[in-house]
Tab-separated table of C-alpha atoms in Angstrom:
chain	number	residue	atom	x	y	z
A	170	UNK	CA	243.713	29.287	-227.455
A	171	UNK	CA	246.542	28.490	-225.490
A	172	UNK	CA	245.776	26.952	-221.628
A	173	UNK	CA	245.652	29.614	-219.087
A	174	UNK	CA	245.191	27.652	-215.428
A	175	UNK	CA	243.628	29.429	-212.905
A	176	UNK	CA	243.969	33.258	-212.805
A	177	UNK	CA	242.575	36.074	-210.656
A	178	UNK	CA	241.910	39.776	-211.536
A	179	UNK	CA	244.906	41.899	-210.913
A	180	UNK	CA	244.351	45.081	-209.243
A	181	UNK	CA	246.718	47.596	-207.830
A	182	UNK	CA	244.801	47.505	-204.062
A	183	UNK	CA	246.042	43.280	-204.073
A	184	UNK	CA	249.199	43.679	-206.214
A	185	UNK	CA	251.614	42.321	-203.666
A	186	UNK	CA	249.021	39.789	-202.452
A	187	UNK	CA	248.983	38.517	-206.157
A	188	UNK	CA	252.763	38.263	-206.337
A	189	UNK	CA	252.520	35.677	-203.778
A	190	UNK	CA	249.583	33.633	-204.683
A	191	UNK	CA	250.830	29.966	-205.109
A	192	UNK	CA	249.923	28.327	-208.195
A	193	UNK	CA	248.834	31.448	-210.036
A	194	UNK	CA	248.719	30.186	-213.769
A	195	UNK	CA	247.801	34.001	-215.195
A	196	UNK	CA	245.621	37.344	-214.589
A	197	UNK	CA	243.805	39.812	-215.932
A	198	UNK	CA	244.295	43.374	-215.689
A	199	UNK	CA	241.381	45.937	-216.957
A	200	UNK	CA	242.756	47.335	-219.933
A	201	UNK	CA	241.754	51.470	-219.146
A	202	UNK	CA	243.526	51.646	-216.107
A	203	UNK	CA	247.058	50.609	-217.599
A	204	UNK	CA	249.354	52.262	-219.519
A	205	UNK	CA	251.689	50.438	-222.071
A	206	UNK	CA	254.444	52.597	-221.559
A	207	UNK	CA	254.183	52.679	-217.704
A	208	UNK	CA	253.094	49.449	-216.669
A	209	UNK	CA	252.829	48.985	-213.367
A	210	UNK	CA	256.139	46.785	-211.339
A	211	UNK	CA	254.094	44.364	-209.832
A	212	UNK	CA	253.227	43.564	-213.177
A	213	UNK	CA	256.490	43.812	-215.133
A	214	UNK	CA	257.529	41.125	-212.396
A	215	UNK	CA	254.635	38.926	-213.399
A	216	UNK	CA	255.530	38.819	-216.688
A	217	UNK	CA	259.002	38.242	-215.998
A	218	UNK	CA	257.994	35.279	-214.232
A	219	UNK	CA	256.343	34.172	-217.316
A	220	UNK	CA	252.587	34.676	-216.331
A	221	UNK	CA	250.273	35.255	-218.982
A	222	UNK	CA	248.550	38.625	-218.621
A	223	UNK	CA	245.100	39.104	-220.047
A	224	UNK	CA	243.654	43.160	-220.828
A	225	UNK	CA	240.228	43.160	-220.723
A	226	UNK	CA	237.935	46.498	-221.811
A	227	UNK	CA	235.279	48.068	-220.198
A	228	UNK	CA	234.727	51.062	-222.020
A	229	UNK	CA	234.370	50.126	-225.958
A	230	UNK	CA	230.719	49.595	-225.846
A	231	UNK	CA	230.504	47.650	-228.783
A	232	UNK	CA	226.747	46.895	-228.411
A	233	UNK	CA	225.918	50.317	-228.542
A	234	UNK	CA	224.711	51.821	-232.139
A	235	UNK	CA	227.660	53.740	-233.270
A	236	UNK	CA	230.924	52.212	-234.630
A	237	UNK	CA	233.762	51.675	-232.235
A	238	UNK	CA	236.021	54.571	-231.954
A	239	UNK	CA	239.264	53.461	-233.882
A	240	UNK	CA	241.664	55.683	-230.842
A	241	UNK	CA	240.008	53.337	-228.345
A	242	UNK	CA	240.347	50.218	-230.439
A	243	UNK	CA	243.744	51.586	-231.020
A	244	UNK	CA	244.586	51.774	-227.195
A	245	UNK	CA	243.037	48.491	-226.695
A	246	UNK	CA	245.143	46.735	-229.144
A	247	UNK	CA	248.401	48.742	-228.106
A	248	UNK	CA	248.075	47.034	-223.974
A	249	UNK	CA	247.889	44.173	-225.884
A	250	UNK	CA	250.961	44.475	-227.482
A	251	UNK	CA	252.765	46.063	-224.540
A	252	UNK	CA	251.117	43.238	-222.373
A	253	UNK	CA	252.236	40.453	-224.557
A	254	UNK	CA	248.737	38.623	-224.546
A	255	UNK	CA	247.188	35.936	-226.613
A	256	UNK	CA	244.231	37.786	-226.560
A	257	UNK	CA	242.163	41.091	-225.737
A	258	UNK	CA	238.706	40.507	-224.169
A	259	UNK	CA	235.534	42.882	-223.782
A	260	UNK	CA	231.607	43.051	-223.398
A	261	UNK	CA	228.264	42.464	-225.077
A	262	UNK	CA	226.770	46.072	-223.694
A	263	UNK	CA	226.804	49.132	-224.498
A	264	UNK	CA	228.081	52.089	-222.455
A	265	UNK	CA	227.370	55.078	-223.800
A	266	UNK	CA	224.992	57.220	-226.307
A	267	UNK	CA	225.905	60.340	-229.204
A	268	UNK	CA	222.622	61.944	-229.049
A	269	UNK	CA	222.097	62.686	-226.747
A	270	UNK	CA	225.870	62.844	-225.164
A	271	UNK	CA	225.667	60.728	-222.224
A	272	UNK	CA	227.801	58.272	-220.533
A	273	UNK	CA	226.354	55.289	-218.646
A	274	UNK	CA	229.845	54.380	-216.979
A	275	UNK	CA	228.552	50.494	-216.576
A	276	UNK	CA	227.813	47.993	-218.920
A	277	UNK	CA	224.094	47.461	-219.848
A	278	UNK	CA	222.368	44.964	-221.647
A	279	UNK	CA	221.514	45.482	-225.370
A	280	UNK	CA	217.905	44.184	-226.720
A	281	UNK	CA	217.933	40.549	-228.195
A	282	UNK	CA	216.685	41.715	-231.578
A	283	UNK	CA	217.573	41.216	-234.656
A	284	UNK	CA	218.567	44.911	-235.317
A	285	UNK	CA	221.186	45.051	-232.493
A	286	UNK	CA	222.543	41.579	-233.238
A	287	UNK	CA	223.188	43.214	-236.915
A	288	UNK	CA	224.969	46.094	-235.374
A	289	UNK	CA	227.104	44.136	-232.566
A	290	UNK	CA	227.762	41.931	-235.352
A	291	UNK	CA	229.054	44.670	-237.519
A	292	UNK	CA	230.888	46.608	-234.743
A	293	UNK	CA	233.101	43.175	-233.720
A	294	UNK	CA	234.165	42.644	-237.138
A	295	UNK	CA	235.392	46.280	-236.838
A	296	UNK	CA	236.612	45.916	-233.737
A	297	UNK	CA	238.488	42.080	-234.968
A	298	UNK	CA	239.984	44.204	-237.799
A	299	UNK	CA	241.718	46.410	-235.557
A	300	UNK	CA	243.379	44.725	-233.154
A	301	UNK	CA	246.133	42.214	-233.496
A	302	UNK	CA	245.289	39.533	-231.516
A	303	UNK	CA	241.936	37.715	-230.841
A	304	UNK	CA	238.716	39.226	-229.533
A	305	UNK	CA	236.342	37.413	-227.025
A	306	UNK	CA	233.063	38.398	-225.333
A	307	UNK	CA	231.513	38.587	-222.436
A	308	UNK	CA	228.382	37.904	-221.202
A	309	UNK	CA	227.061	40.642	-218.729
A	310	UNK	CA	225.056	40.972	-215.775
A	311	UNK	CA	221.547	42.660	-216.075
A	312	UNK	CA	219.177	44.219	-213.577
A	313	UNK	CA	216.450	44.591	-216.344
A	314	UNK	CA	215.282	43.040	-219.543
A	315	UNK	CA	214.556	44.612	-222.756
A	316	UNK	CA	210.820	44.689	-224.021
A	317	UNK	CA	210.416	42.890	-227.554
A	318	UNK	CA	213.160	40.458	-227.458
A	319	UNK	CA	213.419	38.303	-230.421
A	320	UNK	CA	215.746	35.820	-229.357
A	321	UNK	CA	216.654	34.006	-226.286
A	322	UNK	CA	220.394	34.522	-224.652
A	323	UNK	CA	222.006	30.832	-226.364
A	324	UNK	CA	220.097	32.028	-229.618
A	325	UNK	CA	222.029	35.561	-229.554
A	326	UNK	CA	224.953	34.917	-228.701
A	327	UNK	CA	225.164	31.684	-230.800
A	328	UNK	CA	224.271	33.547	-233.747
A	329	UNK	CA	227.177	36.088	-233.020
A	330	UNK	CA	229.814	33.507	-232.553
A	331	UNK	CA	228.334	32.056	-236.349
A	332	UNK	CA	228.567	35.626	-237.837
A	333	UNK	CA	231.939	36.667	-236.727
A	334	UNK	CA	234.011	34.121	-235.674
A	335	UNK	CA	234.714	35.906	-232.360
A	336	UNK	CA	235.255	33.754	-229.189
A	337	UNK	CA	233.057	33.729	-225.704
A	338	UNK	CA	234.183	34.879	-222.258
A	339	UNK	CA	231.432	32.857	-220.008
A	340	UNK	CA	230.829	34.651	-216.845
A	341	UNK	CA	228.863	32.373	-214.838
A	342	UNK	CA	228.358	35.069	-212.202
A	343	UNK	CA	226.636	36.608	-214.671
A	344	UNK	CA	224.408	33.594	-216.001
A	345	UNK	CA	223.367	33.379	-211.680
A	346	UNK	CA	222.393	37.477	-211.981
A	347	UNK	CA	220.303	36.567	-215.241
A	348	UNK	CA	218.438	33.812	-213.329
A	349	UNK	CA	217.712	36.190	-210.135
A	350	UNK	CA	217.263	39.122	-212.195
A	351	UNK	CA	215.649	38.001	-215.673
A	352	UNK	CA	214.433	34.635	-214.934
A	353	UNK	CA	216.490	33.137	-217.519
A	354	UNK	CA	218.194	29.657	-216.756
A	355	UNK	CA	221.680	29.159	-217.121
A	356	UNK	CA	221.766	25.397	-217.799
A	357	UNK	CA	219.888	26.160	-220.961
A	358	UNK	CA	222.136	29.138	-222.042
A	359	UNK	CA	224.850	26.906	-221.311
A	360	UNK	CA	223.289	24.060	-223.857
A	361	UNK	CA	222.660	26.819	-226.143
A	362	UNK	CA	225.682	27.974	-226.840
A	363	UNK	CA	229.031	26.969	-229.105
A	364	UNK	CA	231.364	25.947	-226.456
A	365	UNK	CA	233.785	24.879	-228.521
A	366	UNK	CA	234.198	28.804	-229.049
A	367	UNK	CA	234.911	29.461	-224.871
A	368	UNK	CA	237.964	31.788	-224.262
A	369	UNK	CA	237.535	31.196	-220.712
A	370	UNK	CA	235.910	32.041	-217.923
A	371	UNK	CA	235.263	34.484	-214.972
A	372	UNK	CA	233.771	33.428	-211.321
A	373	UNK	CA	232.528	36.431	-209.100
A	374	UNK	CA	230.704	37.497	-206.122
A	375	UNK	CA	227.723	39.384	-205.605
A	376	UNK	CA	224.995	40.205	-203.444
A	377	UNK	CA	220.850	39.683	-203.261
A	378	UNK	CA	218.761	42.549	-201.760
A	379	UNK	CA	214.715	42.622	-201.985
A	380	UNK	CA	214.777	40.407	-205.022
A	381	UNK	CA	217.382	42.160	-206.731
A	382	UNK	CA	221.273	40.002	-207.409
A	383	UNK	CA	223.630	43.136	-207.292
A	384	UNK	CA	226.867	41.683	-209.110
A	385	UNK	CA	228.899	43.520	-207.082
A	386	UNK	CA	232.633	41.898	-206.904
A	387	UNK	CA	232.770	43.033	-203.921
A	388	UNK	CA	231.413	39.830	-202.134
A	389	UNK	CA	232.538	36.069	-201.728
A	390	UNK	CA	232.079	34.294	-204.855
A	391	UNK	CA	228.846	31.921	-203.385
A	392	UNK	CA	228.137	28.280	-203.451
A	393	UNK	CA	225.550	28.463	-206.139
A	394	UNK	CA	228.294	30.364	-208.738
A	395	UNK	CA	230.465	27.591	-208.113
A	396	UNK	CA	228.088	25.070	-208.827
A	397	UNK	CA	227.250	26.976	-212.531
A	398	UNK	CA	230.939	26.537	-212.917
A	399	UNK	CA	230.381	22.661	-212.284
A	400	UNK	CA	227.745	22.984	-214.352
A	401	UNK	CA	229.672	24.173	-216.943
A	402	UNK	CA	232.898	21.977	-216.299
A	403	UNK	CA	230.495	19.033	-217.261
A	404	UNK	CA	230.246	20.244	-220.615
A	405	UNK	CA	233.623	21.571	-221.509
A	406	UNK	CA	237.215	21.603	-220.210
A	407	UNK	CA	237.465	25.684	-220.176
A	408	UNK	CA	240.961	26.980	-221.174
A	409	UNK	CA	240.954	28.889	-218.256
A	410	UNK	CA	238.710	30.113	-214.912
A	411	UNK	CA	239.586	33.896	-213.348
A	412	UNK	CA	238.453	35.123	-209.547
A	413	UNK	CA	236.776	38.365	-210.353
A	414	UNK	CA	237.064	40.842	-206.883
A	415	UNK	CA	237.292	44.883	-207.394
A	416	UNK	CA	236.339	46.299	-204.141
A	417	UNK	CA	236.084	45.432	-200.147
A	418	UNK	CA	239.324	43.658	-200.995
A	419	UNK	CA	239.657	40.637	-198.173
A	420	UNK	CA	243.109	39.337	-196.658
A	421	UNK	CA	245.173	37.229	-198.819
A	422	UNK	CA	244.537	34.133	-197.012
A	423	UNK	CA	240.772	34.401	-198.375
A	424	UNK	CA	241.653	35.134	-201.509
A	425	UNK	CA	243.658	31.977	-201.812
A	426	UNK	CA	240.862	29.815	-200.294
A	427	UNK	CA	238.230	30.876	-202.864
A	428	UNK	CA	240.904	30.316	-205.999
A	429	UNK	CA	241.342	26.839	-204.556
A	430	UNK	CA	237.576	26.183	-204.432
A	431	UNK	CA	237.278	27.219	-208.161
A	432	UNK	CA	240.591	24.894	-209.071
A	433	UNK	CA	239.038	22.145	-207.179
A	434	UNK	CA	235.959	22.683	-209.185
A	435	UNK	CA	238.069	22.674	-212.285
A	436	UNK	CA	239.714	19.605	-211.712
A	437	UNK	CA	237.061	17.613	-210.503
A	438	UNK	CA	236.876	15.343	-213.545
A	439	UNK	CA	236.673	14.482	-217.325
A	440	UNK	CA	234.406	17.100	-219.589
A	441	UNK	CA	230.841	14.969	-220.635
A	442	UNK	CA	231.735	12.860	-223.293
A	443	UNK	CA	231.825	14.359	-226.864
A	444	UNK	CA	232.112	17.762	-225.792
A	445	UNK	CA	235.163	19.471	-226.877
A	446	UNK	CA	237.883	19.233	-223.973
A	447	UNK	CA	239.606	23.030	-224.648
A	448	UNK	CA	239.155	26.016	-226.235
A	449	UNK	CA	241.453	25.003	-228.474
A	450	UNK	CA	239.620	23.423	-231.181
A	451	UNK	CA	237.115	26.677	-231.644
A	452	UNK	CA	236.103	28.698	-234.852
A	453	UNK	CA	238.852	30.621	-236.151
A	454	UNK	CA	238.600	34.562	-234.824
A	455	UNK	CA	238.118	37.076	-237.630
A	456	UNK	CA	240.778	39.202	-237.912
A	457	UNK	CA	243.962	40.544	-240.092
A	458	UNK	CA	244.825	38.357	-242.082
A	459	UNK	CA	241.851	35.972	-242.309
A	460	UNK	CA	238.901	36.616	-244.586
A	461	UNK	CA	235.036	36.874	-244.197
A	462	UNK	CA	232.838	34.275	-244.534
A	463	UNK	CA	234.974	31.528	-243.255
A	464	UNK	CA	232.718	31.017	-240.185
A	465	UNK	CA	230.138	28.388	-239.881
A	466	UNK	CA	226.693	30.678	-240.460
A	467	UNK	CA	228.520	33.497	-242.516
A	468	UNK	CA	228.290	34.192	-246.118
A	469	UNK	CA	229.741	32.304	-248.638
A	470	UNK	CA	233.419	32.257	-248.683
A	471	UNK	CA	234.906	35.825	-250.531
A	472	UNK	CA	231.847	37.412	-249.947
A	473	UNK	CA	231.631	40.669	-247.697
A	474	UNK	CA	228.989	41.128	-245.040
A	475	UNK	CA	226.231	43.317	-245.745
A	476	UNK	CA	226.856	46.272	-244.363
A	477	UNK	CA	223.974	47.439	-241.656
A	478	UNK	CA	222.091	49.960	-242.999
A	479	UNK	CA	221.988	53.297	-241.413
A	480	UNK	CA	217.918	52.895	-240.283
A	481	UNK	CA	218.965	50.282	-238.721
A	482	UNK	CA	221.213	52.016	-236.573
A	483	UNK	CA	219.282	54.497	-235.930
A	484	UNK	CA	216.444	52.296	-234.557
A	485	UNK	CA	219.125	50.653	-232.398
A	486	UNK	CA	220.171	54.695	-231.406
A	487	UNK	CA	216.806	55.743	-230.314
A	488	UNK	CA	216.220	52.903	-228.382
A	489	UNK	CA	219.422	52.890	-226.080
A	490	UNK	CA	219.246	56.987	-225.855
A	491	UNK	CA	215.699	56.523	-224.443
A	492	UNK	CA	216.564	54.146	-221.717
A	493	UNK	CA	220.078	55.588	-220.903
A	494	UNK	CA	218.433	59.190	-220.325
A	495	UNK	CA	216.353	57.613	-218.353
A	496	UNK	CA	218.633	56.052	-216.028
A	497	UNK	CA	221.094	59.045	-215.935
A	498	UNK	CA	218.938	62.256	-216.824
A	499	UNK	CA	215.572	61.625	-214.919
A	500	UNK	CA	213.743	61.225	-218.049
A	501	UNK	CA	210.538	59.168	-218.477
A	502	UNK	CA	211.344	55.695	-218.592
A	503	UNK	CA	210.372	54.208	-221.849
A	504	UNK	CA	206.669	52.063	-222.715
A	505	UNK	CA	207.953	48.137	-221.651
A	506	UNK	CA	210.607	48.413	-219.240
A	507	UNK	CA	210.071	47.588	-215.479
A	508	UNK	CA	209.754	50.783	-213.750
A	509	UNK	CA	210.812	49.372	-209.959
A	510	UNK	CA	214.010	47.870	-212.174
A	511	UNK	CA	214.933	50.761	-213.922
A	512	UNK	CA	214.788	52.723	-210.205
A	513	UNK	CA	216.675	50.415	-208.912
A	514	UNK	CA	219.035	50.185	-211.977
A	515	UNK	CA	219.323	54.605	-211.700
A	516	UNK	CA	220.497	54.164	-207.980
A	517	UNK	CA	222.957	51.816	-208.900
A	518	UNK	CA	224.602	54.015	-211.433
A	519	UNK	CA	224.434	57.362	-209.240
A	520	UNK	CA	225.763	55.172	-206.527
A	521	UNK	CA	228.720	53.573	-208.683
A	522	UNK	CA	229.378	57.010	-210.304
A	523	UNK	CA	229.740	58.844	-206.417
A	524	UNK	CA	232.182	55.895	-205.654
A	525	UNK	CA	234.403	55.758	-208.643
A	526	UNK	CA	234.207	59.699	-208.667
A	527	UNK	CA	235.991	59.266	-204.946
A	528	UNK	CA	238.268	56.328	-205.770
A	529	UNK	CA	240.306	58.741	-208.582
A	530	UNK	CA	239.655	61.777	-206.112
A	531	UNK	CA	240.238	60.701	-202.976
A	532	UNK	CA	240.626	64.491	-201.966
A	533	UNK	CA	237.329	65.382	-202.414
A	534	UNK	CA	235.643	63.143	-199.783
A	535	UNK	CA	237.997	64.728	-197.286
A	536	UNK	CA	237.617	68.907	-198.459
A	537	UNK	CA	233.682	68.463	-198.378
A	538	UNK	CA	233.548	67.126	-194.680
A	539	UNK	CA	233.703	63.042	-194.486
A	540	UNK	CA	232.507	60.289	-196.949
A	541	UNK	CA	228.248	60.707	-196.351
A	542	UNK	CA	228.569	64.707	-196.619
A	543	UNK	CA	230.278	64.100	-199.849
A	544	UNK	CA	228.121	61.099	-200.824
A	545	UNK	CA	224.862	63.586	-200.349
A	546	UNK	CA	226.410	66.387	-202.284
A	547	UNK	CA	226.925	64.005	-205.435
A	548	UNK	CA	224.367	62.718	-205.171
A	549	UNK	CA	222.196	65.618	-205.406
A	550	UNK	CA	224.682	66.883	-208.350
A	551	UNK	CA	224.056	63.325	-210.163
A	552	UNK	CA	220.228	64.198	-210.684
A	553	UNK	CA	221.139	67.286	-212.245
A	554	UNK	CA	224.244	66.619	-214.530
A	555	UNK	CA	224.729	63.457	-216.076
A	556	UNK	CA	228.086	62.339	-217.279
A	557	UNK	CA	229.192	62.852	-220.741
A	558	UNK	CA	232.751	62.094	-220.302
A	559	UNK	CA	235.083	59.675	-218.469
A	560	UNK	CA	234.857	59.288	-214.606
A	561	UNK	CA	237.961	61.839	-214.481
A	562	UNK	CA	236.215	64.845	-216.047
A	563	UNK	CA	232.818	63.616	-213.824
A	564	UNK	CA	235.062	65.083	-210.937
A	565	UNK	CA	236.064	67.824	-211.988
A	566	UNK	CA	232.663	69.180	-213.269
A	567	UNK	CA	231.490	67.974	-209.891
A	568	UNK	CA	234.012	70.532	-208.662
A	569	UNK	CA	233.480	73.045	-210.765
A	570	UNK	CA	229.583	72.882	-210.008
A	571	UNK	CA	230.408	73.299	-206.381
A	572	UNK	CA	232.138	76.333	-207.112
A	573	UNK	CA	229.520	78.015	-209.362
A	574	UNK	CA	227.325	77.741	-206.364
A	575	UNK	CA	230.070	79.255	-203.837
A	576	UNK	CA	229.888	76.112	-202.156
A	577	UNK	CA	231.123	74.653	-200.015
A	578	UNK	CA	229.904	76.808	-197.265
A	579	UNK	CA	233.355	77.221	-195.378
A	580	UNK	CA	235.777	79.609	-197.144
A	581	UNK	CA	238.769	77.082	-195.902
A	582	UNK	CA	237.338	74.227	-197.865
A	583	UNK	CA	236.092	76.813	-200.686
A	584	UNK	CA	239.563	77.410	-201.349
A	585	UNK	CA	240.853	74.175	-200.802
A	586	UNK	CA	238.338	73.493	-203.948
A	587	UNK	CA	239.477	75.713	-205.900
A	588	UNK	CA	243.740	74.733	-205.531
A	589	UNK	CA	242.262	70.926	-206.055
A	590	UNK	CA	239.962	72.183	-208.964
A	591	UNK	CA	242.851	74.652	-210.345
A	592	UNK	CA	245.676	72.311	-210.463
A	593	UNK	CA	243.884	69.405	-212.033
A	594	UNK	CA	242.292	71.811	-214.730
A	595	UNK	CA	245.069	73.978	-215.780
A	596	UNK	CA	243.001	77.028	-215.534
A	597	UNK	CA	241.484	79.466	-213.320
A	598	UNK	CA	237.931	78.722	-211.250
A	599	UNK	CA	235.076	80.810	-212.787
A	600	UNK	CA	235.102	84.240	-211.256
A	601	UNK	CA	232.254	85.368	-209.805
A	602	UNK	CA	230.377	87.108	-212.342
A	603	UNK	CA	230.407	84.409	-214.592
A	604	UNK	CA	229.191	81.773	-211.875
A	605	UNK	CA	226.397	84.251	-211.678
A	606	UNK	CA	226.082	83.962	-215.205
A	607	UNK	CA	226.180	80.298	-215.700
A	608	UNK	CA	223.333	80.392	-212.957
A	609	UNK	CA	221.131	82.443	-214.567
A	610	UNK	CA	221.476	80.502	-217.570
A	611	UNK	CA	220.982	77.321	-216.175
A	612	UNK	CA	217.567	79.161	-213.992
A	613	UNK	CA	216.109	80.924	-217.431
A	614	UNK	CA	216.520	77.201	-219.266
């Protein structure tokens, strides 16, 4: 691991901002919403300037139960070419489900048994097969816990680190959400877990409503998030620290303060003795070119991992289609889980889903009457359709449902639907007859 400083997330809505930011070791860009072959100027100038950039993915979902899907693993490892990175990043979570076909469009926590640890553990070595430089992992945030956990947080992802070699993005944010939200303490997670294998690590804000830490990036990072960075400063030199922020973007000035708070936190003084003092000295990542069983915890060197078996899988399937219908399709929410959590954990996805859905559409908001008229339309739609796709095809099936239903009411904005709807599909709107037809369908199912 090389040394990476201090970095900050870069984002199109604070690109110029970022240019400017003194002392800016390095950044992070998320790796979907770049494209190697158009990369963003403000970017190209960055790298000129020799800053490291960092892609890191939001949408492999390599907790979930099927194997990554080599064209995303593919694109993944292609930004990280075009980017010039030591290194590609992702999540512990899973994102999505085959059977049914539905999309979460968040990150959500996987169970801490022994069955998904087998299939995480499988899917990163896929995953650290694929792409050309080294993987590392992040910890997420949670709303809910799992019922029948085997294993604490340090004991997972320990164990994964052991099995695959693959490195650990610490989000400390996250470890504060896990307190609020699972009761779990970070100080032990932090003694739990191999240090030595710490990529680096992200600092974030967030929000607390009726009991609930929404890790929202949208917020200051707080006092108590930079104090779980001391925390973990005591125990390791990290190779690098990165200000998370992705909406309610605040003036430069502000963004400077808080990346000097986390440098001064950084720099406050020696690691504890005998810890390791970089990232440096961790396991070796799994990869091309390196062979199995080479990692502390692994099977004997030249032997291959076991492969999971499909039951397994399965097991792991049924358990994450359960909970995600539940969130997204209305579905009964499965024997163990909270049921105020999981409520709580449904709005939050809805709510996420209308605002993304407006962020790439920005039209829409405007054609159906203001932000809240549109915000109550999808809203309503949400209930009824769940996403199966990416956030793009969410809006214009949101579209298209308007227009099976000959709404909106005003012709005007009818037809100012249908141009938006038309020239982002390719094709014509339904006709009539077969929006009455799609509606009887859906009436008689």
């Amino acid at each position: 691991m090389a040394h990476l400083g201090v970095g900050i997330g870069w984002r199109p809505e604070i690109a110029d901002a970022v240019e400017r930011l003194s002392g800016l070791d390095w950044v992070e860009v998320v790796a979907e919403n770049v494209c190697p072959g158009h990369l963003p100027e403000s970017l190209l100038r960055l790298r000129e300037r020799g800053t490291l950039v960092v892609p890191h993915g939001v949408s492999l979902g390599l907790g979930g139960a099927d194997r990554p899907d080599p064209a995303k693993l593919a694109a993944l490892g292609e930004r990280a070419v075009a980017l010039g990175a030591p290194l590609v990043t992702e999540h512990i979570a899973f994102v999505r489900t085959s059977s049914p076909v539905l999309e979460a469009g968040h990150l959500l926590p996987v169970p801490r048994t022994r069955d998904a640890l087998d299939v995480l553990c499988e899917n990163v070595r896929i995953a650290q097969d694929a792409l050309p430089v080294p993987l590392a992992l992040e910890n997420i945030a949670a709303l809910f816990s799992w019922p029948g956990e085997e294993l604490t947080e340090g004991q997972f992802l320990t164990e994964l680190v052991e099995r695959t070699g693959v490195r650990l993005l610490i989000d400390v944010a996250n470890l504060h959400t896990n307190r609020i939200n699972r009761g779990e303490d970070p100080a032990a997670v932090l003694d739990a877990i191999p240090l030595e294998a710490l990529a680096y690590v992200h600092v974030a804000g967030g929000v607390e409503r009726g009991g609930v830490w929404h890790d929202t990036h949208a917020h200051p990072v707080p006092p108590v998030v930079l104090d779980l960075l001391a925390e973990l400063r005591s125990r390791v030199e990290p190779a690098g620290v990165l200000l998370e922020r992705d909406d309610d973007f605040p003036a430069e000035a502000e963004l400077a303060g808080e990346l000097a708070a986390i440098r001064a936190v950084v720099t406050a003084g020696p690691a504890a003795p005998g810890r390791p003092a970089t990232a440096g000295s961790g396991p070796a990542v799994t990869g091309p070119g390196t062979e199995p069983g080479t990692e502390p915890g692994t099977e004997p060197p030249g032997a291959e991992p076991r492969p999971v078996e499909e039951s397994t899988r399965t097991r792991v399937a049924l358990g994450q289609a359960a909970l995600l219908s539940a969130l997204v399709a209305g579905t009964p929410v499965p024997e163990g889980f909270d049921r105020r959590r999981i409520r709580v954990q449904a709005r939050a996805l809805a709510a996420k889903r209308a605002d993304v859905v407006a962020k790439l559409a920005p039209e829409l908001p405007v054609i159906l009457g203001g932000p809240d008229a549109y915000r109550e339309v999808f809203l309503s739609y949400a209930k009824g359709r769940p996403m199966t796709s990416g956030y793009r095809r969410d809006a214009l099936d949101f579209a298209e449902d308007l227009l099976i239903r000959d709404l909106p009411a005003d012709p005007a904005a009818r037809r100012r639907l249908t141009a938006w709807w038309q020239d982002r599909a390719g094709a014509r709107p339904p006709r009539r007859i077969v929006r009455w037809a799609r509606t009887l369908v859906g009436r008689a199912a």
